[in-house]
Amino acid sequence: MTNTLHRYGKSESFRDDFILFCIPSPGKNDEGAVEKQKAFLRICARHSPVNMGNGNRGSFKPERHLDPRSHWNRDLSPDWEGVIEGVNKPGTAAAVFDSEENARACLQEVVDADLGLSVNLSTSVSGAKEVAKCCGIHRHSVEYSLGFTDPHDHLPNSQVLELATMCGHGMVSFNMARKMLDMVREGRRTPDQAVTTLARFCPCGVYNPARARRLLEEARTKAT
Amino acid sequence: MLIDTNKCVACANCVPVCPMGAIYVDPDIGRARINQDECVECGTCFRGMSQEHLNPTMVRTVRKLARLFRFRFEPEPDVCPTAAFVMNELEMPRLVRQVFSDPVVEHKSTGIKGRGTEEVKTNDVNPRVGVGEVGYTIEFGRPGVGVRFRDIQEMTIELARMGVKFEAKNPITHLMTDESTGQIRADILGEKILSAIVEIKTTLDQVEAVLGTVEEVNRRIDTVTAVGISTRCDDGGEETRLAQVLEDLGYGAERAKTNMGLGRLTNAGAA
Ligand code: SF4
Ligand code: SF4
C-alpha cells in the first residue's frame, strides 16, 4: 500500500513530484500480478526515477547490521534491483519522478505494455491532467485532496510539513524533518545526506528525495 | 514497543525519530524510555532506524569520556548503536494500535487489513464510485498527531445520523458494533493510533453537508483530519462536476490521485 494523496504544498510545489503506481485488485486482476508489478518497476527504472517501492521496502533502506565505519562514508545510492526483485506478493508498486517529462515517458511505456493492472498518478491536479492528455489517456477516476484541517493548532510550519508529509504513512516525524532542516542549515549535513536519512524511514519508497533536496536547499537561506 | 535497558546507551538518536514524540531519555535511569500510552506501535523506531550491534559498555564509556571533554560526536542521526529496540508480541485491544499504525506488519488473524481500502485506485476494475457519486476518505491523526478511537467514533456517530453509507470493506467499518449508529467496539475506544480512514459514499448534492459535518466534528475532537474526495470522470476523461462543487464551497484542491483507467479484468473467470 502507498499513501501519496495528502502531501502538503501548493500545486506549484509539486512540479517535481510525480508518483506513478500500479495496483492489482483481488479477484479481478491479481493472478500473475507479481510478475506484472516487476515488469512495471522495470519500465519505471528506465525513466530515471528518484525513488521506487514495492510496498515492503523502498530503494533507500535502513540496515539491520550497519558497519560502524559507515558513519564516515554512508551509502546514499538507491537500490533499484532490490526493490524489483523484492516484489513477492500482489500489492502496490510505485515509482517517483522529479519531472513531468519522465513521468509522461514512463506512463506511455506502461500503456504500451498493457499490463492490465490499475495505474494511478499522484501529483498536482493540473499535472495529472497534462500527463494523461499527452499519453492520449481518458482519465477514469480522480480523488482530490482537500488538505489538512487542524483546528487545534497541532501542525508545525510549512517547511517541516512539506518534508514530513512525503511519507504518507506518517513514518517521517516532524522532529526528524526539523532536525534535518537544522543540520543542513548548520552545515552539519549535506542536503543529499539529509534527504537519504528521511527517505529511509518511508517503507513504501514513495518519499521524494529530489523534492526534499530542493526544499532543504530553499529552507537553508529562508527565515523560519 | 520496548527498549532493552541493558542495551540502551541513552544516545537519544531515537527521540526525534518517533512520529508521536513518545520516546524520551529518563535522567533517573540514564536510558531512553517509551511513554506506552502515547506509543502507537508504528514500528518507526525499530524498523526505520538502522542498527549497529556495538557493545553497550564500550559505547557508554566512550560517551562518558566525550561528555567530560565536551566533545560532540556527530553520529548518523538514524542509527541505534546497540539495536536496543524490541518489538514485543501484542494482544487485543493494544494490537489495534499496530494494525492501524504500522504499514508493514500484516495481521490476518484480526481480519483487519491496513488503514483503508483500494478506494478509487482500482475503480476501473472494481467499481465503487460511479458518475454522479462521491467517495470520501476521511483520515484522522496524520500527520504526526495520532487519534484515539473514541474521537473517531464522534465522527462516525455524526455521519451515521446523516444516513451515509460506510464502505463495507473498510477496517473502521469492521470495528463498528452497529453501522446504523456508527458505534465502535467499546474495548478499543481508548486505544491511540497513528491514523485511520473512514470511507463513505454519497451523491453529489450531499458534499456540502458532509464536509461541513467533518469540519464541525473536527473542532470537537483533538486531532487533525484530511479529506480525500473522489468521483468518476466522464467518458471523455473529464471531471468538472465535483471540481465545480468544491470550488463553489471554497476548497482549493491542489493535489489529486488520478486513476488512468488502464486496469482490465484478467483473472480467469473475472469477466
Ligand atoms: S537510539 Fe538506541 S541506544 Fe540510543 S537512546 Fe534510543 S534506544 Fe537507546
Ligand atoms: S513504535 Fe512508533 S510510536 Fe512507539 S515508540 Fe516506536 S516510533 Fe514511537
Short mmCIF file of C-alpha atoms and ligand atoms in Angstrom, two decimals:
data_model
loop_
_atom_site.label_atom_id
_atom_site.label_comp_id
_atom_site.label_asym_id
_atom_site.label_seq_id
_atom_site.Cartn_x
_atom_site.Cartn_y
_atom_site.Cartn_z
CA MET A 1 0.00 0.00 0.00
CA THR A 2 1.10 3.57 -0.56
CA ASN A 3 -0.39 6.80 0.62
CA THR A 4 0.52 9.73 -1.54
CA LEU A 5 -2.58 11.90 -1.73
CA HIS A 6 -2.12 14.32 1.14
CA ARG A 7 1.25 15.94 0.60
CA TYR A 8 1.50 19.43 1.98
CA GLY A 9 2.12 22.14 -0.59
CA LYS A 10 0.62 24.31 -3.29
CA SER A 11 0.15 22.96 -6.80
CA GLU A 12 3.34 24.68 -7.94
CA SER A 13 5.32 22.86 -5.28
CA PHE A 14 4.50 19.52 -6.95
CA ARG A 15 6.29 20.45 -10.17
CA ASP A 16 8.96 17.89 -9.29
CA ASP A 17 6.67 15.34 -7.65
CA PHE A 18 5.00 12.67 -9.82
CA ILE A 19 4.20 9.27 -8.32
CA LEU A 20 3.11 6.54 -10.65
CA PHE A 21 1.87 3.32 -9.11
CA CYS A 22 0.20 0.12 -10.21
CA ILE A 23 -2.14 -1.94 -8.07
CA PRO A 24 -3.97 -5.22 -8.62
CA SER A 25 -7.45 -5.87 -7.26
CA PRO A 26 -8.07 -9.23 -5.55
CA GLY A 27 -10.31 -11.48 -7.64
CA LYS A 28 -10.19 -9.13 -10.62
CA ASN A 29 -6.64 -8.99 -11.92
CA ASP A 30 -4.32 -10.33 -9.20
CA GLU A 31 -3.40 -13.57 -10.96
CA GLY A 32 0.17 -13.21 -12.18
CA ALA A 33 0.33 -9.79 -10.54
CA VAL A 34 3.81 -10.31 -9.05
CA GLU A 35 5.43 -10.58 -12.48
CA LYS A 36 3.39 -7.65 -13.77
CA GLN A 37 4.43 -5.49 -10.82
CA LYS A 38 8.05 -6.39 -11.54
CA ALA A 39 7.54 -5.53 -15.22
CA PHE A 40 6.02 -2.19 -14.16
CA LEU A 41 9.01 -1.40 -11.94
CA ARG A 42 11.46 -2.39 -14.67
CA ILE A 43 9.79 0.09 -17.03
CA CYS A 44 9.91 2.77 -14.33
CA ALA A 45 13.61 2.11 -13.68
CA ARG A 46 14.34 3.04 -17.31
CA HIS A 47 12.90 6.55 -16.89
CA SER A 48 15.18 7.99 -14.22
CA PRO A 49 13.02 7.60 -11.10
CA VAL A 50 14.19 9.24 -7.89
CA ASN A 51 12.69 6.52 -5.68
CA MET A 52 10.80 3.26 -6.11
CA GLY A 53 8.97 0.95 -3.73
CA ASN A 54 7.22 -2.40 -3.63
CA GLY A 55 5.02 -1.96 -0.57
CA ASN A 56 7.56 -3.53 1.76
CA ARG A 57 10.65 -1.53 1.05
CA GLY A 58 11.89 1.46 -0.88
CA SER A 59 15.12 1.96 -2.74
CA PHE A 60 16.63 3.64 0.33
CA LYS A 61 16.53 1.19 3.17
CA PRO A 62 17.64 1.02 6.79
CA GLU A 63 20.27 -1.59 7.59
CA ARG A 64 19.93 -4.28 10.23
CA HIS A 65 23.71 -4.64 10.66
CA LEU A 66 25.31 -1.32 9.95
CA ASP A 67 29.08 -1.25 9.87
CA PRO A 68 30.21 1.48 12.34
CA ARG A 69 32.69 2.77 9.76
CA SER A 70 29.74 3.87 7.64
CA HIS A 71 29.33 6.90 9.93
CA TRP A 72 32.13 8.36 7.82
CA ASN A 73 31.00 7.01 4.47
CA ARG A 74 27.30 6.18 4.37
CA ASP A 75 25.94 4.70 1.17
CA LEU A 76 23.46 7.17 -0.35
CA SER A 77 22.70 5.28 -3.57
CA PRO A 78 19.28 3.83 -4.40
CA ASP A 79 18.90 0.08 -4.82
CA TRP A 80 16.52 -0.41 -7.77
CA GLU A 81 17.20 -4.12 -8.22
CA GLY A 82 16.46 -4.85 -4.57
CA VAL A 83 13.03 -3.24 -4.95
CA ILE A 84 12.20 -5.05 -8.20
CA GLU A 85 13.35 -8.46 -7.04
CA GLY A 86 11.75 -7.89 -3.63
CA VAL A 87 8.20 -7.98 -5.04
CA ASN A 88 6.82 -11.19 -3.54
CA LYS A 89 3.06 -10.76 -3.43
CA PRO A 90 0.28 -8.83 -5.18
CA GLY A 91 0.34 -5.24 -3.91
CA THR A 92 1.28 -1.72 -4.84
CA ALA A 93 4.44 -0.98 -6.82
CA ALA A 94 5.38 2.68 -7.08
CA ALA A 95 7.93 4.96 -8.68
CA VAL A 96 8.61 8.63 -8.03
CA PHE A 97 9.74 11.02 -10.76
CA ASP A 98 11.01 14.56 -10.45
CA SER A 99 9.90 15.76 -13.88
CA GLU A 100 6.72 15.68 -15.90
CA GLU A 101 8.69 14.51 -18.96
CA ASN A 102 9.98 11.41 -17.19
CA ALA A 103 6.58 10.59 -15.71
CA ARG A 104 4.96 11.02 -19.10
CA ALA A 105 7.52 8.88 -20.94
CA CYS A 106 7.19 6.19 -18.30
CA LEU A 107 3.40 6.19 -18.40
CA GLN A 108 3.49 5.94 -22.20
CA GLU A 109 5.62 2.81 -21.96
CA VAL A 110 3.33 1.39 -19.26
CA VAL A 111 0.33 1.98 -21.56
CA ASP A 112 2.12 0.18 -24.40
CA ALA A 113 3.00 -2.75 -22.12
CA ASP A 114 -0.74 -3.25 -21.40
CA LEU A 115 -0.18 -4.98 -18.06
CA GLY A 116 -3.87 -4.93 -17.12
CA LEU A 117 -3.26 -3.55 -13.61
CA SER A 118 -4.82 -0.28 -12.43
CA VAL A 119 -2.36 2.59 -12.78
CA ASN A 120 -2.63 5.85 -10.86
CA LEU A 121 -0.71 9.10 -10.93
CA SER A 122 -0.44 11.22 -7.81
CA THR A 123 0.63 14.83 -8.34
CA SER A 124 -0.99 18.26 -8.78
CA VAL A 125 -4.46 18.22 -10.34
CA SER A 126 -3.18 20.09 -13.39
CA GLY A 127 -0.03 17.95 -13.68
CA ALA A 128 -2.03 14.71 -13.83
CA LYS A 129 -4.38 16.17 -16.45
CA GLU A 130 -1.45 17.21 -18.59
CA VAL A 131 0.32 13.84 -18.37
CA ALA A 132 -2.91 11.96 -19.21
CA LYS A 133 -3.56 14.22 -22.19
CA CYS A 134 -0.05 13.78 -23.57
CA CYS A 135 -0.40 9.99 -23.32
CA GLY A 136 -3.81 10.03 -25.02
CA ILE A 137 -5.50 8.70 -21.89
CA HIS A 138 -9.06 9.36 -20.79
CA ARG A 139 -8.84 9.55 -17.01
CA HIS A 140 -11.11 7.08 -15.25
CA SER A 141 -11.48 8.48 -11.73
CA VAL A 142 -9.97 11.22 -9.65
CA GLU A 143 -9.54 11.72 -5.92
CA TYR A 144 -8.86 15.28 -4.79
CA SER A 145 -7.00 16.11 -1.61
CA LEU A 146 -8.69 18.80 0.45
CA GLY A 147 -5.57 19.16 2.59
CA PHE A 148 -5.19 19.03 6.35
CA THR A 149 -7.65 20.54 8.80
CA ASP A 150 -6.06 21.46 12.11
CA PRO A 151 -8.47 23.36 14.37
CA HIS A 152 -6.37 22.64 17.47
CA ASP A 153 -3.08 24.01 16.14
CA HIS A 154 -1.08 20.80 16.22
CA LEU A 155 0.80 21.17 12.97
CA PRO A 156 4.28 22.71 12.57
CA ASN A 157 5.42 25.23 9.97
CA SER A 158 5.19 24.64 6.23
CA GLN A 159 8.88 23.68 5.79
CA VAL A 160 8.53 20.84 8.27
CA LEU A 161 5.14 19.80 6.90
CA GLU A 162 6.34 19.67 3.29
CA LEU A 163 9.23 17.41 4.25
CA ALA A 164 7.34 15.17 6.67
CA THR A 165 4.17 14.53 4.65
CA MET A 166 6.04 12.91 1.76
CA CYS A 167 5.79 9.67 3.71
CA GLY A 168 2.05 9.15 3.52
CA HIS A 169 2.03 6.69 6.39
CA GLY A 170 3.49 9.28 8.74
CA MET A 171 6.79 7.48 9.37
CA VAL A 172 8.82 10.66 8.86
CA SER A 173 8.30 12.54 12.11
CA PHE A 174 8.07 16.30 12.39
CA ASN A 175 11.01 16.26 14.79
CA MET A 176 13.19 14.33 12.34
CA ALA A 177 12.28 16.68 9.47
CA ARG A 178 13.08 19.62 11.76
CA LYS A 179 16.39 18.03 12.78
CA MET A 180 17.39 17.60 9.13
CA LEU A 181 16.44 21.21 8.36
CA ASP A 182 18.62 22.33 11.27
CA MET A 183 21.53 20.06 10.37
CA VAL A 184 21.57 21.36 6.80
CA ARG A 185 21.32 24.98 7.98
CA GLU A 186 24.13 24.43 10.46
CA GLY A 187 26.29 22.78 7.80
CA ARG A 188 26.38 19.51 9.73
CA ARG A 189 24.85 17.50 6.88
CA THR A 190 24.63 18.00 3.14
CA PRO A 191 21.11 18.07 1.64
CA ASP A 192 21.90 14.72 -0.04
CA GLN A 193 22.74 13.12 3.29
CA ALA A 194 19.68 14.63 4.96
CA VAL A 195 17.18 13.52 2.31
CA THR A 196 18.53 9.99 2.24
CA THR A 197 18.13 9.83 6.02
CA LEU A 198 14.49 10.89 5.68
CA ALA A 199 13.79 8.58 2.71
CA ARG A 200 14.99 5.53 4.69
CA PHE A 201 12.02 5.93 7.04
CA CYS A 202 9.47 5.54 4.22
CA PRO A 203 8.95 1.79 3.77
CA CYS A 204 6.80 2.16 0.63
CA GLY A 205 9.50 4.02 -1.32
CA VAL A 206 7.29 6.98 -2.23
CA TYR A 207 9.33 9.63 -0.41
CA ASN A 208 10.60 12.11 -2.99
CA PRO A 209 14.29 12.84 -2.30
CA ALA A 210 14.55 15.26 -5.24
CA ARG A 211 11.74 17.47 -3.95
CA ALA A 212 13.09 17.14 -0.41
CA ARG A 213 16.54 18.22 -1.60
CA ARG A 214 15.05 21.30 -3.27
CA LEU A 215 13.03 22.13 -0.15
CA LEU A 216 16.10 21.79 2.07
CA GLU A 217 18.18 23.97 -0.25
CA GLU A 218 15.43 26.61 -0.26
CA ALA A 219 15.00 26.39 3.52
CA ARG A 220 18.73 26.84 4.15
CA THR A 221 18.53 30.56 3.48
CA LYS A 222 14.91 31.20 4.37
CA ALA A 223 13.90 32.63 7.72
CA THR A 224 11.51 30.36 9.62
CA MET B 1 7.42 -1.46 21.59
CA LEU B 2 10.05 -1.80 24.27
CA ILE B 3 13.61 -0.60 24.82
CA ASP B 4 16.08 -3.08 26.28
CA THR B 5 17.60 -1.13 29.18
CA ASN B 6 20.63 -3.43 29.22
CA LYS B 7 21.45 -2.32 25.70
CA CYS B 8 20.30 1.32 25.55
CA VAL B 9 23.14 3.86 25.91
CA ALA B 10 20.88 6.95 26.05
CA CYS B 11 22.34 8.43 22.88
CA ALA B 12 18.86 9.93 22.18
CA ASN B 13 19.08 9.33 18.44
CA CYS B 14 15.65 7.74 18.60
CA VAL B 15 13.97 10.66 20.38
CA PRO B 16 13.23 12.76 17.27
CA VAL B 17 12.54 9.66 15.18
CA CYS B 18 9.24 8.83 16.89
CA PRO B 19 6.27 10.34 14.99
CA MET B 20 4.31 10.57 18.27
CA GLY B 21 7.10 12.07 20.37
CA ALA B 22 6.68 9.14 22.75
CA ILE B 23 10.39 8.49 23.39
CA TYR B 24 12.44 10.42 25.97
CA VAL B 25 15.63 9.93 27.91
CA ASP B 26 14.82 9.33 31.58
CA PRO B 27 17.54 11.01 33.69
CA ASP B 28 16.71 8.79 36.68
CA ILE B 29 17.80 5.63 34.91
CA GLY B 30 20.06 7.09 32.21
CA ARG B 31 18.19 5.23 29.49
CA ALA B 32 15.60 6.04 26.85
CA ARG B 33 12.01 5.18 27.72
CA ILE B 34 8.77 4.93 25.77
CA ASN B 35 5.59 6.55 27.02
CA GLN B 36 3.41 3.49 26.41
CA ASP B 37 0.15 5.42 26.47
CA GLU B 38 1.33 7.67 23.62
CA CYS B 39 3.17 4.97 21.62
CA VAL B 40 1.05 3.79 18.67
CA GLU B 41 3.22 0.73 17.86
CA CYS B 42 4.08 2.11 14.41
CA GLY B 43 7.48 0.41 14.35
CA THR B 44 9.32 3.50 13.05
CA CYS B 45 11.95 3.31 15.79
CA PHE B 46 12.53 -0.43 15.39
CA ARG B 47 12.35 -0.69 11.63
CA GLY B 48 13.12 2.80 10.33
CA MET B 49 16.38 3.19 12.21
CA SER B 50 19.47 1.35 11.09
CA GLN B 51 21.06 -0.80 13.75
CA GLU B 52 24.60 -1.30 14.87
CA HIS B 53 25.39 -4.03 17.32
CA LEU B 54 28.05 -2.31 19.40
CA ASN B 55 28.96 -3.33 22.91
CA PRO B 56 26.84 -1.12 25.25
CA THR B 57 29.51 -0.87 27.98
CA MET B 58 32.09 0.27 25.45
CA VAL B 59 29.71 2.87 23.98
CA ARG B 60 28.75 4.20 27.42
CA THR B 61 32.43 4.59 28.35
CA VAL B 62 33.21 6.46 25.12
CA ARG B 63 30.17 8.68 25.63
CA LYS B 64 31.19 9.48 29.23
CA LEU B 65 34.68 10.45 28.11
CA ALA B 66 33.37 12.58 25.25
CA ARG B 67 30.98 14.34 27.62
CA LEU B 68 33.76 15.01 30.10
CA PHE B 69 35.72 16.88 27.43
CA ARG B 70 32.56 18.33 25.93
CA PHE B 71 33.23 16.66 22.62
CA ARG B 72 30.27 16.18 20.37
CA PHE B 73 30.37 13.02 18.32
CA GLU B 74 28.27 13.51 15.22
CA PRO B 75 26.79 10.07 14.59
CA GLU B 76 24.42 9.20 11.78
CA PRO B 77 21.08 10.51 13.05
CA ASP B 78 19.02 7.42 12.18
CA VAL B 79 21.09 4.76 13.92
CA CYS B 80 20.52 2.89 17.17
CA PRO B 81 24.11 1.92 18.08
CA THR B 82 23.15 -1.10 20.18
CA ALA B 83 19.97 -2.39 18.48
CA ALA B 84 18.08 -1.75 21.71
CA PHE B 85 14.50 -1.75 20.38
CA VAL B 86 12.38 -4.84 20.96
CA MET B 87 9.16 -5.38 19.07
CA ASN B 88 7.06 -7.30 21.59
CA GLU B 89 4.05 -9.52 20.84
CA LEU B 90 0.82 -7.60 21.29
CA GLU B 91 -2.66 -8.73 22.17
CA MET B 92 -6.03 -7.12 21.68
CA PRO B 93 -7.00 -4.43 22.41
CA ARG B 94 -3.47 -2.96 22.17
CA LEU B 95 -2.88 -4.86 18.94
CA VAL B 96 -5.18 -2.44 17.07
CA ARG B 97 -2.51 0.22 17.56
CA GLN B 98 -0.10 -1.76 15.41
CA VAL B 99 -2.73 -2.78 12.86
CA PHE B 100 -3.59 0.86 12.15
CA SER B 101 -0.14 2.40 12.62
CA ASP B 102 2.44 0.04 11.14
CA PRO B 103 2.10 -0.12 7.34
CA VAL B 104 4.38 -3.14 7.04
CA VAL B 105 3.04 -5.61 9.59
CA GLU B 106 0.07 -7.71 8.45
CA HIS B 107 -2.49 -9.15 10.85
CA LYS B 108 -4.58 -11.70 9.06
CA SER B 109 -5.90 -13.03 12.40
CA THR B 110 -7.72 -9.79 13.22
CA GLY B 111 -9.46 -9.69 9.85
CA ILE B 112 -8.44 -6.03 9.69
CA LYS B 113 -6.28 -5.08 6.75
CA GLY B 114 -4.42 -1.79 6.87
CA ARG B 115 -5.95 1.65 7.23
CA GLY B 116 -8.21 1.82 4.22
CA THR B 117 -9.33 0.09 1.05
CA GLU B 118 -8.40 0.34 -2.62
CA GLU B 119 -10.68 3.42 -2.80
CA VAL B 120 -10.82 4.66 -6.41
CA LYS B 121 -7.32 3.35 -7.09
CA THR B 122 -8.93 0.29 -8.68
CA ASN B 123 -12.25 1.90 -9.63
CA ASP B 124 -11.61 0.86 -13.24
CA VAL B 125 -11.83 -2.86 -12.40
CA ASN B 126 -13.65 -2.78 -9.08
CA PRO B 127 -16.33 -0.10 -9.41
CA ARG B 128 -17.01 1.67 -6.13
CA VAL B 129 -17.77 5.23 -7.15
CA GLY B 130 -19.80 5.94 -10.27
CA VAL B 131 -20.51 9.10 -12.29
CA GLY B 132 -22.51 11.49 -10.07
CA GLU B 133 -21.43 9.62 -6.94
CA VAL B 134 -18.84 10.87 -4.49
CA GLY B 135 -16.47 8.79 -2.38
CA TYR B 136 -14.79 10.21 0.71
CA THR B 137 -11.75 9.10 2.65
CA ILE B 138 -11.77 10.92 5.97
CA GLU B 139 -8.39 10.40 7.57
CA PHE B 140 -7.70 11.13 11.24
CA GLY B 141 -4.46 11.64 13.11
CA ARG B 142 -1.98 12.06 10.31
CA PRO B 143 0.38 13.81 10.05
CA GLY B 144 2.12 13.48 13.37
CA VAL B 145 -0.77 13.82 15.82
CA GLY B 146 -2.47 10.45 16.24
CA VAL B 147 -6.03 9.78 17.28
CA ARG B 148 -8.00 7.65 19.75
CA PHE B 149 -10.90 5.52 18.61
CA ARG B 150 -13.30 7.40 20.85
CA ASP B 151 -12.63 10.52 18.76
CA ILE B 152 -13.16 8.62 15.52
CA GLN B 153 -16.44 7.39 16.99
CA GLU B 154 -17.60 11.00 17.49
CA MET B 155 -17.33 11.37 13.73
CA THR B 156 -18.87 8.02 12.75
CA ILE B 157 -21.87 8.66 15.02
CA GLU B 158 -22.44 12.03 13.42
CA LEU B 159 -22.06 10.61 9.90
CA ALA B 160 -24.42 7.74 10.71
CA ARG B 161 -27.01 10.33 11.85
CA MET B 162 -26.79 11.84 8.36
CA GLY B 163 -27.67 8.44 6.92
CA VAL B 164 -24.45 7.99 4.90
CA LYS B 165 -23.26 4.56 3.84
CA PHE B 166 -19.97 3.29 5.32
CA GLU B 167 -17.71 1.32 2.97
CA ALA B 168 -18.19 -2.34 3.89
CA LYS B 169 -14.57 -3.41 3.42
CA ASN B 170 -13.03 -0.54 5.37
CA PRO B 171 -11.22 -1.52 8.63
CA ILE B 172 -13.10 1.05 10.76
CA THR B 173 -16.41 -0.28 9.46
CA HIS B 174 -15.23 -3.76 10.59
CA LEU B 175 -14.75 -2.42 14.08
CA MET B 176 -18.26 -1.00 14.36
CA THR B 177 -20.74 -2.81 16.54
CA ASP B 178 -23.61 -1.04 14.82
CA GLU B 179 -23.21 0.57 11.41
CA SER B 180 -26.57 2.31 11.66
CA THR B 181 -25.39 4.30 14.71
CA GLY B 182 -21.65 4.45 13.98
CA GLN B 183 -20.79 2.84 17.35
CA ILE B 184 -17.30 1.31 17.58
CA ARG B 185 -16.25 -1.62 19.80
CA ALA B 186 -16.07 -0.39 23.40
CA ASP B 187 -12.85 -2.26 24.28
CA ILE B 188 -10.76 -0.26 21.82
CA LEU B 189 -12.14 3.25 22.33
CA GLY B 190 -9.16 4.35 24.45
CA GLU B 191 -6.52 2.99 22.08
CA LYS B 192 -4.35 5.51 20.25
CA ILE B 193 -3.31 5.00 16.63
CA LEU B 194 -1.26 6.93 14.11
CA SER B 195 -4.05 7.25 11.61
CA ALA B 196 -7.30 5.72 10.41
CA ILE B 197 -9.51 6.30 7.43
CA VAL B 198 -13.31 6.30 7.45
CA GLU B 199 -14.76 5.73 3.99
CA ILE B 200 -18.25 6.75 2.91
CA LYS B 201 -20.14 7.37 -0.29
CA THR B 202 -22.89 9.89 -1.10
CA THR B 203 -24.45 11.66 -4.03
CA LEU B 204 -23.05 14.94 -5.32
CA ASP B 205 -25.71 17.05 -3.61
CA GLN B 206 -24.59 15.88 -0.14
CA VAL B 207 -20.98 17.09 -0.45
CA GLU B 208 -21.55 20.38 1.34
CA ALA B 209 -23.34 18.74 4.27
CA VAL B 210 -20.71 16.02 4.69
CA LEU B 211 -17.73 18.36 4.54
CA GLY B 212 -19.47 20.76 6.94
CA THR B 213 -20.06 17.92 9.40
CA VAL B 214 -16.44 16.76 9.20
CA GLU B 215 -15.22 20.27 9.96
CA GLU B 216 -17.68 20.73 12.79
CA VAL B 217 -16.81 17.41 14.47
CA ASN B 218 -13.09 18.06 13.98
CA ARG B 219 -13.46 21.17 16.13
CA ARG B 220 -14.70 18.92 18.96
CA ILE B 221 -12.02 16.21 18.70
CA ASP B 222 -8.39 16.91 19.47
CA THR B 223 -6.73 15.73 16.25
CA VAL B 224 -6.19 16.63 12.60
CA THR B 225 -8.22 15.39 9.63
CA ALA B 226 -7.54 15.13 5.92
CA VAL B 227 -10.32 14.51 3.43
CA GLY B 228 -9.88 12.88 0.04
CA ILE B 229 -12.90 13.19 -2.21
CA SER B 230 -13.33 11.19 -5.37
CA THR B 231 -15.56 10.64 -8.33
CA ARG B 232 -15.61 9.03 -11.76
CA CYS B 233 -14.67 11.03 -14.82
CA ASP B 234 -16.99 11.13 -17.82
CA ASP B 235 -16.39 9.07 -20.97
CA GLY B 236 -14.07 11.74 -22.33
CA GLY B 237 -11.90 11.59 -19.19
CA GLU B 238 -13.16 14.95 -17.90
CA GLU B 239 -14.26 15.75 -14.37
CA THR B 240 -15.86 19.15 -13.83
CA ARG B 241 -18.92 18.50 -11.65
CA LEU B 242 -17.22 17.68 -8.36
CA ALA B 243 -14.41 20.16 -9.06
CA GLN B 244 -17.04 22.90 -9.50
CA VAL B 245 -18.83 21.96 -6.26
CA LEU B 246 -15.51 22.09 -4.39
CA GLU B 247 -14.62 25.42 -5.91
CA ASP B 248 -18.02 26.85 -5.01
CA LEU B 249 -17.51 25.68 -1.44
CA GLY B 250 -14.10 27.34 -1.28
CA TYR B 251 -11.97 24.20 -1.22
CA GLY B 252 -8.90 24.66 -3.37
CA ALA B 253 -7.84 21.17 -4.42
CA GLU B 254 -4.12 21.40 -5.19
CA ARG B 255 -3.35 17.72 -5.44
CA ALA B 256 -5.09 14.60 -6.72
CA LYS B 257 -4.67 10.94 -7.32
CA THR B 258 -5.79 10.02 -10.81
CA ASN B 259 -6.80 6.56 -11.93
CA MET B 260 -5.69 6.31 -15.55
CA GLY B 261 -8.16 3.58 -16.44
CA LEU B 262 -5.61 1.01 -17.60
CA GLY B 263 -6.93 -1.84 -15.43
CA ARG B 264 -8.60 -4.85 -17.00
CA LEU B 265 -10.29 -7.97 -15.65
CA THR B 266 -7.60 -10.55 -16.34
CA ASN B 267 -8.27 -13.29 -13.78
CA ALA B 268 -9.72 -16.45 -15.19
CA GLY B 269 -13.46 -16.12 -14.69
CA ALA B 270 -13.36 -12.48 -13.53
CA ALA B 271 -15.01 -11.12 -16.66
S1 SF4 C 1 18.87 5.05 19.77
FE1 SF4 C 1 19.03 3.09 20.88
S2 SF4 C 1 20.73 3.40 22.32
FE2 SF4 C 1 20.14 5.42 21.60
S3 SF4 C 1 18.69 6.17 23.15
FE3 SF4 C 1 17.47 5.17 21.53
S4 SF4 C 1 17.23 3.06 22.20
FE4 SF4 C 1 18.87 3.95 23.45
S1 SF4 C 2 6.61 2.24 17.91
FE1 SF4 C 2 6.25 4.24 16.92
S2 SF4 C 2 5.10 5.42 18.44
FE2 SF4 C 2 6.02 3.68 19.53
S3 SF4 C 2 7.96 4.46 20.31
FE3 SF4 C 2 8.42 3.49 18.35
S4 SF4 C 2 8.31 5.19 16.87
FE4 SF4 C 2 7.28 5.89 18.74
#
